[in-house]
Amino acid sequence: MKRYSLFRVYHTSEVKILLSLLVSWIIAAFIGYVVGSRLGGTMLELSIVAVIAIPSLLLALVDSKWLLPYNLAIWVFTPEIRRLYDWSTNEYHSMSFISLTPIVVSMFLVYPLMQHYKSLDTSIKKFLILWGCALGYALVIGLFRNGSSSLYDLANIVGPLLWLAYIFAKKPTDDLKHFWILQFVNLALVVALYGIIQYTILPPWDVFWMDGVDMASIGKSEPFEVRVFSTLNSPGPAGVFLSLAAAIMIVDARWRKLWGWIGVLLAVIGSIITLVRAAWMFGFVTILIYIIISNHGNRFKKLFVLLLFFSLVYFILLVLPQGQILLQRFETFGEIQGDESFNDRLSLTKQLLPMLFSNIEGMGLGSIGMATKLQNSGNLSAETGIFDSGIGTIMLTFGVIGTPIILYALCHLAKTLWLEKAQQKTNLEFNRLSISVMLASIVNLLFANSYASAFGVMIWFIVALGVGNYGYRELDVSKGDLS
């Protein structure tokens, strides 16, 4: 059996690709520095975007196996690059071209997607067409009501969907899927390590950003008082990324080969210090569903291992600095009525119905979330800028026409994944993980929109691995789930 390492290079062509990337990056960085230092401001931001995006373009042109890991790294680390830029210029930018880099590199997936488009299964095409119809409807309304912000919102949804379509069309081998998952885990553990540093030290560039963004939900700009967002743009996606990585490592031993249970522990602690209970629930639901749909004989073993592991996490929290505060966050699960966050969501639900009745056709793309900054001089909308309800976001955006289409599309994809499970006899680990994440993402709609921006990329990346497991190879199944 082959062993997977962090930077395994299989062919000479891969070496040439990596060398080409290095050279292009150096050239782009030099040009960007010269142009940016002379013109400053916007040109410097655009130069940074170019330096980050050019390697992605080259990877897309050759359809490299590193394309998705590199693009995922851009989604994960770009917010921190932007914070470093703001701190170095001593100026907080509410809107920055650097923030657009993840969307730009996701659009590069169109080229390799077109190379494989004919390989898309009919069922997946149907799913994408349904999404396309709903997005087209919401875009028309959004252009009239919200202007250019609707295009930004569209890109944040289409970008992640391109990941799904690309993987489905490419039909990767099991070797490639394992490689991608390992890189997903590796990136998550880098995020976890930085998150722990952020929680205990809180670097000055993060302090600068926290003071500038004025977002109450991220806590105080002091060590042990911050709700960790690590290298991402808020605690929400950071928590989900780490919870999902922890779940992936927990359910199958092959996906924690390099790091072992220490890696799982890092990811779990990183997720805990984000204080995002929805993320914890997401990871728990993913693991629970995976166990339920696994082989009957191993279920009790898996549950026993999980019990031991989380008992260890509990005792570690008892001795960690400020660990009692973190444990109190868990205790609020049993005291929902007195929980401030729960009461805020309850208040939001009460406000949601009148908003829905007054906008029955939908408010269109660009009406909710970060896109509202484009209509409010860089400030979030007071009414819909922060919307802690995924299903509410979908209903308000797509209205009575688009919402049923979106929900039907999600159910159709879940059914497709389940039918795939019934057809396959071996190597079901990808399909099980895909089903688990798909269903967990639907549950998560109670808290946040699961299918846009970084969150959407993470979800569709893993979900897409569950259909069309072509190019099977013999795996050491005896060392699989939770061994």
Short mmCIF file of C-alpha atoms in Angstrom, two decimals:
data_model
loop_
_atom_site.label_atom_id
_atom_site.label_comp_id
_atom_site.label_asym_id
_atom_site.label_seq_id
_atom_site.Cartn_x
_atom_site.Cartn_y
_atom_site.Cartn_z
CA MET A 1 0.00 0.00 0.00
CA LYS A 2 1.27 3.48 -0.89
CA ARG A 3 1.90 5.90 1.90
CA TYR A 4 0.72 9.46 1.46
CA SER A 5 2.99 12.29 2.45
CA LEU A 6 2.49 16.03 2.59
CA PHE A 7 4.42 16.87 -0.59
CA ARG A 8 4.67 13.64 -2.60
CA VAL A 9 5.66 14.34 -6.22
CA TYR A 10 4.85 11.48 -8.58
CA HIS A 11 6.12 12.61 -11.97
CA THR A 12 8.79 14.81 -13.50
CA SER A 13 5.99 16.92 -14.97
CA GLU A 14 4.92 17.85 -11.43
CA VAL A 15 8.46 19.08 -10.70
CA LYS A 16 8.33 21.25 -13.82
CA ILE A 17 4.96 22.65 -12.77
CA LEU A 18 6.20 23.53 -9.29
CA LEU A 19 9.34 25.16 -10.69
CA SER A 20 7.24 27.14 -13.17
CA LEU A 21 5.03 28.28 -10.30
CA LEU A 22 8.03 29.39 -8.27
CA VAL A 23 9.50 31.37 -11.18
CA SER A 24 6.14 32.97 -12.05
CA TRP A 25 5.60 33.90 -8.42
CA ILE A 26 9.00 35.57 -8.18
CA ILE A 27 8.41 37.51 -11.41
CA ALA A 28 4.89 38.54 -10.37
CA ALA A 29 6.12 39.59 -6.93
CA PHE A 30 8.89 41.71 -8.45
CA ILE A 31 6.56 43.40 -10.94
CA GLY A 32 3.96 43.92 -8.23
CA TYR A 33 6.50 45.47 -5.88
CA VAL A 34 7.85 47.85 -8.53
CA VAL A 35 4.43 48.92 -9.83
CA GLY A 36 2.79 49.02 -6.42
CA SER A 37 5.56 50.96 -4.71
CA ARG A 38 5.45 53.61 -7.43
CA LEU A 39 1.69 54.02 -7.71
CA GLY A 40 0.67 52.83 -4.23
CA GLY A 41 -2.87 52.29 -2.91
CA THR A 42 -5.13 50.38 -5.25
CA MET A 43 -2.31 49.33 -7.59
CA LEU A 44 -0.42 47.75 -4.71
CA GLU A 45 -3.52 45.78 -3.71
CA LEU A 46 -4.01 44.62 -7.31
CA SER A 47 -0.36 43.60 -7.45
CA ILE A 48 -0.82 41.43 -4.36
CA VAL A 49 -3.87 39.85 -6.00
CA ALA A 50 -1.78 39.10 -9.11
CA VAL A 51 1.06 37.57 -7.09
CA ILE A 52 -1.38 35.20 -5.39
CA ALA A 53 -3.56 34.45 -8.43
CA ILE A 54 -0.98 33.80 -11.18
CA PRO A 55 0.18 30.42 -9.76
CA SER A 56 -3.47 29.36 -9.56
CA LEU A 57 -3.97 30.28 -13.21
CA LEU A 58 -0.96 28.18 -14.24
CA LEU A 59 -2.18 25.24 -12.16
CA ALA A 60 -5.59 25.52 -13.82
CA LEU A 61 -4.08 25.57 -17.31
CA VAL A 62 -2.26 22.27 -16.70
CA ASP A 63 -5.06 20.84 -14.51
CA SER A 64 -2.57 20.01 -11.75
CA LYS A 65 -3.46 17.95 -8.70
CA TRP A 66 -2.23 20.94 -6.65
CA LEU A 67 -4.90 23.25 -8.11
CA LEU A 68 -7.54 22.66 -5.45
CA PRO A 69 -5.16 22.56 -2.44
CA TYR A 70 -3.57 25.83 -3.58
CA ASN A 71 -6.95 27.48 -4.15
CA LEU A 72 -8.17 26.27 -0.77
CA ALA A 73 -5.07 27.80 0.82
CA ILE A 74 -5.99 31.10 -0.85
CA TRP A 75 -9.51 30.97 0.59
CA VAL A 76 -8.08 30.15 4.02
CA PHE A 77 -5.14 32.58 4.21
CA THR A 78 -6.20 35.62 2.15
CA PRO A 79 -8.06 37.30 5.05
CA GLU A 80 -4.83 37.17 7.08
CA ILE A 81 -2.82 38.54 4.14
CA ARG A 82 -5.27 41.42 3.97
CA ARG A 83 -4.90 42.07 7.71
CA LEU A 84 -1.11 42.12 7.36
CA TYR A 85 -1.44 44.58 4.47
CA ASP A 86 -3.74 46.89 6.44
CA TRP A 87 -1.44 46.75 9.46
CA SER A 88 1.68 47.44 7.38
CA THR A 89 0.03 50.48 5.77
CA ASN A 90 -1.46 51.57 9.10
CA GLU A 91 -4.85 51.96 7.45
CA TYR A 92 -7.92 49.77 7.87
CA HIS A 93 -9.67 49.15 4.55
CA SER A 94 -13.33 48.25 4.90
CA MET A 95 -13.33 47.03 1.30
CA SER A 96 -10.17 45.65 -0.28
CA PHE A 97 -9.31 44.15 -3.66
CA ILE A 98 -7.23 41.56 -1.80
CA SER A 99 -10.46 40.09 -0.43
CA LEU A 100 -11.56 39.29 -3.98
CA THR A 101 -8.60 36.95 -4.63
CA PRO A 102 -10.40 33.73 -3.56
CA ILE A 103 -13.27 34.47 -5.93
CA VAL A 104 -10.83 35.20 -8.78
CA VAL A 105 -8.95 31.91 -8.39
CA SER A 106 -12.20 29.94 -8.13
CA MET A 107 -13.21 31.33 -11.52
CA PHE A 108 -10.04 29.81 -12.98
CA LEU A 109 -11.69 26.41 -12.46
CA VAL A 110 -13.86 27.15 -15.49
CA TYR A 111 -11.00 26.25 -17.87
CA PRO A 112 -10.27 22.70 -16.60
CA LEU A 113 -14.01 22.21 -16.02
CA MET A 114 -14.65 22.80 -19.72
CA GLN A 115 -12.04 20.13 -20.52
CA HIS A 116 -14.03 17.55 -18.56
CA TYR A 117 -17.56 18.93 -18.94
CA LYS A 118 -18.82 16.07 -21.11
CA SER A 119 -18.01 13.67 -18.28
CA LEU A 120 -20.59 15.24 -15.96
CA ASP A 121 -23.33 12.78 -15.03
CA THR A 122 -26.93 13.70 -15.86
CA SER A 123 -27.89 13.78 -12.18
CA ILE A 124 -25.16 16.33 -11.39
CA LYS A 125 -26.06 18.44 -14.42
CA LYS A 126 -29.62 18.54 -13.11
CA PHE A 127 -28.39 19.76 -9.73
CA LEU A 128 -26.30 22.51 -11.33
CA ILE A 129 -29.14 23.56 -13.65
CA LEU A 130 -31.51 23.87 -10.69
CA TRP A 131 -29.03 26.10 -8.89
CA GLY A 132 -28.52 28.08 -12.09
CA CYS A 133 -32.26 28.71 -12.46
CA ALA A 134 -32.60 29.89 -8.85
CA LEU A 135 -29.51 32.10 -9.12
CA GLY A 136 -30.70 33.59 -12.41
CA TYR A 137 -34.03 34.49 -10.84
CA ALA A 138 -32.42 36.03 -7.74
CA LEU A 139 -29.87 37.89 -9.89
CA VAL A 140 -32.57 39.63 -11.94
CA ILE A 141 -34.25 40.86 -8.76
CA GLY A 142 -30.90 41.72 -7.18
CA LEU A 143 -29.74 43.83 -10.14
CA PHE A 144 -32.87 45.96 -9.89
CA ARG A 145 -32.84 46.25 -6.10
CA ASN A 146 -29.20 46.04 -5.10
CA GLY A 147 -27.13 46.91 -8.14
CA SER A 148 -23.54 45.70 -8.39
CA SER A 149 -23.61 44.06 -4.94
CA SER A 150 -25.75 41.32 -6.49
CA LEU A 151 -22.83 40.39 -8.78
CA TYR A 152 -20.52 40.09 -5.77
CA ASP A 153 -23.06 37.86 -4.05
CA LEU A 154 -23.41 35.77 -7.22
CA ALA A 155 -19.65 35.24 -7.41
CA ASN A 156 -19.54 34.08 -3.78
CA ILE A 157 -22.06 31.35 -4.58
CA VAL A 158 -20.92 30.39 -8.08
CA GLY A 159 -17.25 30.19 -7.03
CA PRO A 160 -17.83 27.32 -4.55
CA LEU A 161 -20.23 25.60 -6.97
CA LEU A 162 -17.42 25.51 -9.54
CA TRP A 163 -15.43 23.34 -7.11
CA LEU A 164 -18.30 20.87 -7.00
CA ALA A 165 -18.76 20.83 -10.79
CA TYR A 166 -15.03 20.53 -11.46
CA ILE A 167 -14.54 17.54 -9.16
CA PHE A 168 -17.64 15.78 -10.47
CA ALA A 169 -16.49 16.31 -14.06
CA LYS A 170 -12.85 15.36 -13.43
CA LYS A 171 -13.84 12.05 -11.80
CA PRO A 172 -10.67 11.82 -9.70
CA THR A 173 -9.10 8.51 -8.73
CA ASP A 174 -9.09 7.35 -5.13
CA ASP A 175 -5.39 8.24 -4.95
CA LEU A 176 -6.15 11.83 -5.90
CA LYS A 177 -9.08 12.05 -3.50
CA HIS A 178 -6.89 10.85 -0.62
CA PHE A 179 -4.25 13.38 -1.61
CA TRP A 180 -6.79 16.22 -1.62
CA ILE A 181 -8.24 15.24 1.74
CA LEU A 182 -4.78 15.06 3.30
CA GLN A 183 -4.01 18.57 2.05
CA PHE A 184 -7.39 19.74 3.42
CA VAL A 185 -6.40 18.35 6.83
CA ASN A 186 -2.88 19.80 6.65
CA LEU A 187 -4.21 23.29 5.91
CA ALA A 188 -6.73 22.98 8.74
CA LEU A 189 -3.99 22.11 11.22
CA VAL A 190 -1.98 25.16 10.17
CA VAL A 191 -5.13 27.20 10.84
CA ALA A 192 -5.53 25.46 14.21
CA LEU A 193 -1.93 26.17 15.25
CA TYR A 194 -2.22 29.83 14.29
CA GLY A 195 -5.58 29.99 16.06
CA ILE A 196 -3.98 28.78 19.29
CA ILE A 197 -1.25 31.41 18.88
CA GLN A 198 -3.92 34.02 18.22
CA TYR A 199 -5.83 33.00 21.34
CA THR A 200 -2.78 33.15 23.63
CA ILE A 201 -0.75 36.01 22.12
CA LEU A 202 -2.99 37.84 19.61
CA PRO A 203 -0.56 39.35 17.02
CA PRO A 204 -0.68 43.14 16.48
CA TRP A 205 -2.05 42.88 12.92
CA ASP A 206 -5.03 40.91 14.23
CA VAL A 207 -5.55 43.50 16.97
CA PHE A 208 -5.40 46.26 14.34
CA TRP A 209 -8.06 44.52 12.26
CA MET A 210 -10.33 43.81 15.25
CA ASP A 211 -10.23 47.44 16.31
CA GLY A 212 -10.97 48.57 12.77
CA VAL A 213 -13.75 46.16 11.86
CA ASP A 214 -15.68 46.85 15.08
CA MET A 215 -17.41 43.46 15.10
CA ALA A 216 -18.81 42.67 18.54
CA SER A 217 -19.16 38.95 17.80
CA ILE A 218 -15.37 38.38 17.74
CA GLY A 219 -14.83 39.34 21.38
CA LYS A 220 -12.21 41.68 22.80
CA SER A 221 -8.87 42.39 21.14
CA GLU A 222 -6.94 40.85 24.02
CA PRO A 223 -5.36 37.41 24.58
CA PHE A 224 -7.80 34.84 25.98
CA GLU A 225 -10.67 37.28 25.33
CA VAL A 226 -10.85 36.88 21.56
CA ARG A 227 -13.18 34.53 19.71
CA VAL A 228 -10.58 32.96 17.48
CA PHE A 229 -10.93 33.52 13.73
CA SER A 230 -7.36 32.38 12.95
CA THR A 231 -6.44 33.19 9.32
CA LEU A 232 -10.07 33.36 8.13
CA ASN A 233 -12.40 36.35 8.13
CA SER A 234 -14.53 35.41 11.16
CA PRO A 235 -14.92 32.71 13.84
CA GLY A 236 -17.75 30.98 11.91
CA PRO A 237 -15.86 29.61 8.89
CA ALA A 238 -12.76 29.01 11.02
CA GLY A 239 -14.76 26.89 13.45
CA VAL A 240 -16.45 24.92 10.68
CA PHE A 241 -13.15 24.31 8.85
CA LEU A 242 -11.53 22.94 12.00
CA SER A 243 -14.56 20.90 13.07
CA LEU A 244 -14.81 19.36 9.61
CA ALA A 245 -11.09 18.53 9.57
CA ALA A 246 -11.39 16.96 13.04
CA ALA A 247 -14.37 14.89 11.89
CA ILE A 248 -12.48 13.71 8.79
CA MET A 249 -9.51 12.59 10.87
CA ILE A 250 -11.72 10.93 13.47
CA VAL A 251 -13.81 8.81 11.10
CA ASP A 252 -10.92 7.29 9.11
CA ALA A 253 -7.39 6.55 10.31
CA ARG A 254 -5.88 7.00 6.84
CA TRP A 255 -6.75 10.70 6.95
CA ARG A 256 -4.78 11.29 10.14
CA LYS A 257 -1.71 9.27 9.08
CA LEU A 258 0.72 12.17 9.20
CA TRP A 259 -0.50 13.79 12.42
CA GLY A 260 -2.23 11.00 14.37
CA TRP A 261 -4.50 11.82 17.29
CA ILE A 262 -2.34 14.86 18.10
CA GLY A 263 -3.67 16.39 14.88
CA VAL A 264 -7.23 15.62 15.91
CA LEU A 265 -6.60 17.22 19.29
CA LEU A 266 -5.19 20.38 17.65
CA ALA A 267 -8.19 20.69 15.33
CA VAL A 268 -10.69 20.14 18.16
CA ILE A 269 -9.03 22.68 20.47
CA GLY A 270 -8.79 25.14 17.56
CA SER A 271 -12.51 24.74 16.92
CA ILE A 272 -13.37 25.06 20.61
CA ILE A 273 -11.61 28.41 21.00
CA THR A 274 -13.63 29.88 18.13
CA LEU A 275 -16.61 29.52 20.50
CA VAL A 276 -18.87 28.74 17.52
CA ARG A 277 -21.36 26.16 18.76
CA ALA A 278 -22.87 25.75 15.30
CA ALA A 279 -19.43 24.57 14.11
CA TRP A 280 -19.21 22.06 16.97
CA MET A 281 -22.67 20.82 16.06
CA PHE A 282 -21.62 20.54 12.41
CA GLY A 283 -18.66 18.32 13.29
CA PHE A 284 -20.72 16.22 15.70
CA VAL A 285 -23.50 15.63 13.15
CA THR A 286 -20.93 14.69 10.48
CA ILE A 287 -19.33 12.10 12.77
CA LEU A 288 -22.68 10.77 13.99
CA ILE A 289 -24.08 10.25 10.47
CA TYR A 290 -20.82 8.62 9.33
CA ILE A 291 -21.05 6.16 12.22
CA ILE A 292 -24.72 5.41 11.54
CA ILE A 293 -24.15 4.58 7.86
CA SER A 294 -20.94 2.60 8.51
CA ASN A 295 -20.66 -1.15 8.96
CA HIS A 296 -22.78 -2.45 11.84
CA GLY A 297 -19.93 -4.35 13.49
CA ASN A 298 -17.72 -1.30 14.10
CA ARG A 299 -20.28 1.15 15.49
CA PHE A 300 -19.76 0.39 19.19
CA LYS A 301 -15.99 0.46 18.75
CA LYS A 302 -16.21 3.87 17.08
CA LEU A 303 -18.49 5.28 19.76
CA PHE A 304 -16.18 3.98 22.50
CA VAL A 305 -13.11 5.58 20.86
CA LEU A 306 -15.00 8.88 20.50
CA LEU A 307 -16.04 8.79 24.15
CA LEU A 308 -12.45 8.28 25.27
CA PHE A 309 -11.16 11.03 23.02
CA PHE A 310 -13.67 13.67 24.07
CA SER A 311 -13.13 12.74 27.71
CA LEU A 312 -9.47 13.57 27.13
CA VAL A 313 -10.43 16.90 25.56
CA TYR A 314 -12.57 17.70 28.60
CA PHE A 315 -9.72 17.10 31.04
CA ILE A 316 -7.35 19.17 28.90
CA LEU A 317 -9.81 22.08 29.02
CA LEU A 318 -9.88 21.83 32.79
CA VAL A 319 -6.17 22.71 32.96
CA LEU A 320 -5.95 25.15 30.04
CA PRO A 321 -5.75 28.90 30.75
CA GLN A 322 -9.32 30.24 30.61
CA GLY A 323 -10.46 26.65 30.05
CA GLN A 324 -13.38 27.13 32.45
CA ILE A 325 -14.74 29.90 30.20
CA LEU A 326 -14.60 27.54 27.23
CA LEU A 327 -16.39 24.82 29.18
CA GLN A 328 -19.11 27.29 30.11
CA ARG A 329 -19.80 27.67 26.39
CA PHE A 330 -20.60 23.94 26.26
CA GLU A 331 -22.82 24.20 29.33
CA THR A 332 -25.06 26.71 27.54
CA PHE A 333 -26.36 23.80 25.43
CA GLY A 334 -28.34 22.79 28.50
CA GLU A 335 -29.42 26.34 29.40
CA ILE A 336 -30.75 27.53 26.07
CA GLN A 337 -33.42 29.86 27.44
CA GLY A 338 -30.84 31.98 29.24
CA ASP A 339 -28.39 32.01 26.35
CA GLU A 340 -27.87 35.41 24.71
CA SER A 341 -27.05 33.95 21.30
CA PHE A 342 -30.16 31.76 21.34
CA ASN A 343 -32.33 34.70 22.31
CA ASP A 344 -30.83 36.78 19.50
CA ARG A 345 -31.68 34.05 17.00
CA LEU A 346 -35.19 33.79 18.45
CA SER A 347 -35.60 37.55 18.00
CA LEU A 348 -34.30 37.23 14.44
CA THR A 349 -36.85 34.51 13.71
CA LYS A 350 -39.64 36.80 14.90
CA GLN A 351 -38.36 39.53 12.57
CA LEU A 352 -37.99 37.10 9.69
CA LEU A 353 -41.66 36.37 9.09
CA PRO A 354 -42.71 40.02 8.53
CA MET A 355 -39.69 40.48 6.23
CA LEU A 356 -40.69 37.39 4.25
CA PHE A 357 -44.29 38.50 3.87
CA SER A 358 -43.24 41.95 2.73
CA ASN A 359 -40.72 40.50 0.24
CA ILE A 360 -42.54 37.40 -0.95
CA GLU A 361 -40.81 37.49 -4.34
CA GLY A 362 -37.40 37.61 -2.60
CA MET A 363 -34.95 40.44 -2.06
CA GLY A 364 -32.51 39.08 -4.63
CA LEU A 365 -28.76 38.56 -4.55
CA GLY A 366 -26.73 41.24 -2.78
CA SER A 367 -29.38 41.92 -0.14
CA ILE A 368 -27.83 40.00 2.76
CA GLY A 369 -24.39 39.64 4.34
CA MET A 370 -21.05 41.07 3.21
CA ALA A 371 -22.49 42.21 -0.14
CA THR A 372 -24.46 44.92 1.66
CA LYS A 373 -21.17 46.77 2.25
CA LEU A 374 -21.20 47.79 -1.41
CA GLN A 375 -24.47 49.66 -0.87
CA ASN A 376 -23.62 51.24 2.48
CA SER A 377 -20.24 52.94 1.97
CA GLY A 378 -18.32 49.98 3.35
CA ASN A 379 -20.66 49.31 6.27
CA LEU A 380 -22.88 46.27 6.72
CA SER A 381 -26.61 46.81 6.49
CA ALA A 382 -28.09 47.29 9.97
CA GLU A 383 -31.05 45.06 9.00
CA THR A 384 -29.55 42.26 6.93
CA GLY A 385 -25.76 42.66 7.14
CA ILE A 386 -25.35 39.93 9.74
CA PHE A 387 -27.97 37.23 9.36
CA ASP A 388 -27.54 34.16 11.58
CA SER A 389 -29.98 31.95 9.72
CA GLY A 390 -29.06 30.00 6.63
CA ILE A 391 -32.61 29.03 5.72
CA GLY A 392 -33.71 32.60 6.40
CA THR A 393 -30.99 33.89 4.08
CA ILE A 394 -32.14 31.54 1.31
CA MET A 395 -35.81 32.40 1.76
CA LEU A 396 -35.23 36.16 1.79
CA THR A 397 -32.84 36.01 -1.16
CA PHE A 398 -34.70 33.60 -3.44
CA GLY A 399 -38.32 34.15 -2.36
CA VAL A 400 -41.23 31.78 -2.91
CA ILE A 401 -40.03 30.85 -6.40
CA GLY A 402 -36.31 30.30 -5.89
CA THR A 403 -36.36 28.76 -2.40
CA PRO A 404 -38.23 25.55 -3.38
CA ILE A 405 -35.80 25.12 -6.30
CA ILE A 406 -32.77 25.38 -3.99
CA LEU A 407 -34.26 22.97 -1.43
CA TYR A 408 -35.21 20.49 -4.15
CA ALA A 409 -31.67 20.69 -5.58
CA LEU A 410 -30.16 19.90 -2.17
CA CYS A 411 -32.49 16.93 -1.67
CA HIS A 412 -31.73 15.73 -5.20
CA LEU A 413 -27.98 15.78 -4.52
CA ALA A 414 -28.42 14.00 -1.18
CA LYS A 415 -30.48 11.32 -2.96
CA THR A 416 -27.80 10.99 -5.66
CA LEU A 417 -25.14 10.43 -3.01
CA TRP A 418 -27.27 7.81 -1.27
CA LEU A 419 -27.95 5.94 -4.51
CA GLU A 420 -24.21 5.96 -5.17
CA LYS A 421 -23.69 4.35 -1.77
CA ALA A 422 -26.12 1.56 -2.65
CA GLN A 423 -24.32 0.86 -5.94
CA GLN A 424 -20.79 0.71 -4.56
CA LYS A 425 -19.51 -2.41 -2.85
CA THR A 426 -15.99 -1.33 -1.82
CA ASN A 427 -14.10 1.86 -0.97
CA LEU A 428 -17.12 3.60 0.51
CA GLU A 429 -15.19 5.97 2.76
CA PHE A 430 -15.50 8.93 0.37
CA ASN A 431 -19.19 8.35 -0.19
CA ARG A 432 -19.92 8.02 3.54
CA LEU A 433 -18.02 11.20 4.27
CA SER A 434 -19.80 12.98 1.43
CA ILE A 435 -23.27 11.96 2.66
CA SER A 436 -22.37 12.92 6.24
CA VAL A 437 -21.14 16.39 5.27
CA MET A 438 -24.08 16.94 2.91
CA LEU A 439 -26.65 16.17 5.61
CA ALA A 440 -24.71 18.15 8.23
CA SER A 441 -24.68 21.16 5.90
CA ILE A 442 -28.48 20.97 5.58
CA VAL A 443 -28.83 20.86 9.37
CA ASN A 444 -26.45 23.83 9.59
CA LEU A 445 -28.91 25.95 7.57
CA LEU A 446 -30.60 26.59 10.92
CA PHE A 447 -27.56 28.70 11.83
CA ALA A 448 -25.81 29.97 8.68
CA ASN A 449 -25.73 29.75 4.90
CA SER A 450 -23.72 26.60 4.19
CA TYR A 451 -23.18 27.17 0.48
CA ALA A 452 -21.44 30.51 -0.03
CA SER A 453 -17.90 31.88 0.30
CA ALA A 454 -15.29 29.87 2.23
CA PHE A 455 -17.95 27.79 3.95
CA GLY A 456 -19.38 26.76 0.59
CA VAL A 457 -15.95 25.83 -0.76
CA MET A 458 -15.27 23.52 2.18
CA ILE A 459 -18.68 21.85 1.92
CA TRP A 460 -18.73 21.32 -1.85
CA PHE A 461 -15.08 20.21 -1.87
CA ILE A 462 -15.83 17.27 0.41
CA VAL A 463 -19.34 16.52 -0.90
CA ALA A 464 -18.10 16.23 -4.49
CA LEU A 465 -15.76 13.38 -3.53
CA GLY A 466 -18.71 11.05 -2.92
CA VAL A 467 -19.93 10.48 -6.47
CA GLY A 468 -18.22 8.63 -9.29
CA ASN A 469 -15.38 6.84 -7.50
CA TYR A 470 -13.47 5.94 -10.65
CA GLY A 471 -9.99 4.42 -10.77
CA TYR A 472 -10.28 2.18 -7.72
CA ARG A 473 -7.21 0.69 -6.19
CA GLU A 474 -6.93 -1.89 -3.45
CA LEU A 475 -6.91 -0.28 -0.02
CA ASP A 476 -5.97 -1.79 3.30
CA VAL A 477 -9.55 -1.77 4.55
CA SER A 478 -8.58 -3.40 7.83
CA LYS A 479 -6.81 -0.18 8.83
CA GLY A 480 -9.68 2.08 7.91
CA ASP A 481 -12.37 3.57 10.09
CA LEU A 482 -11.21 4.66 13.52
CA SER A 483 -8.50 2.01 13.75
#
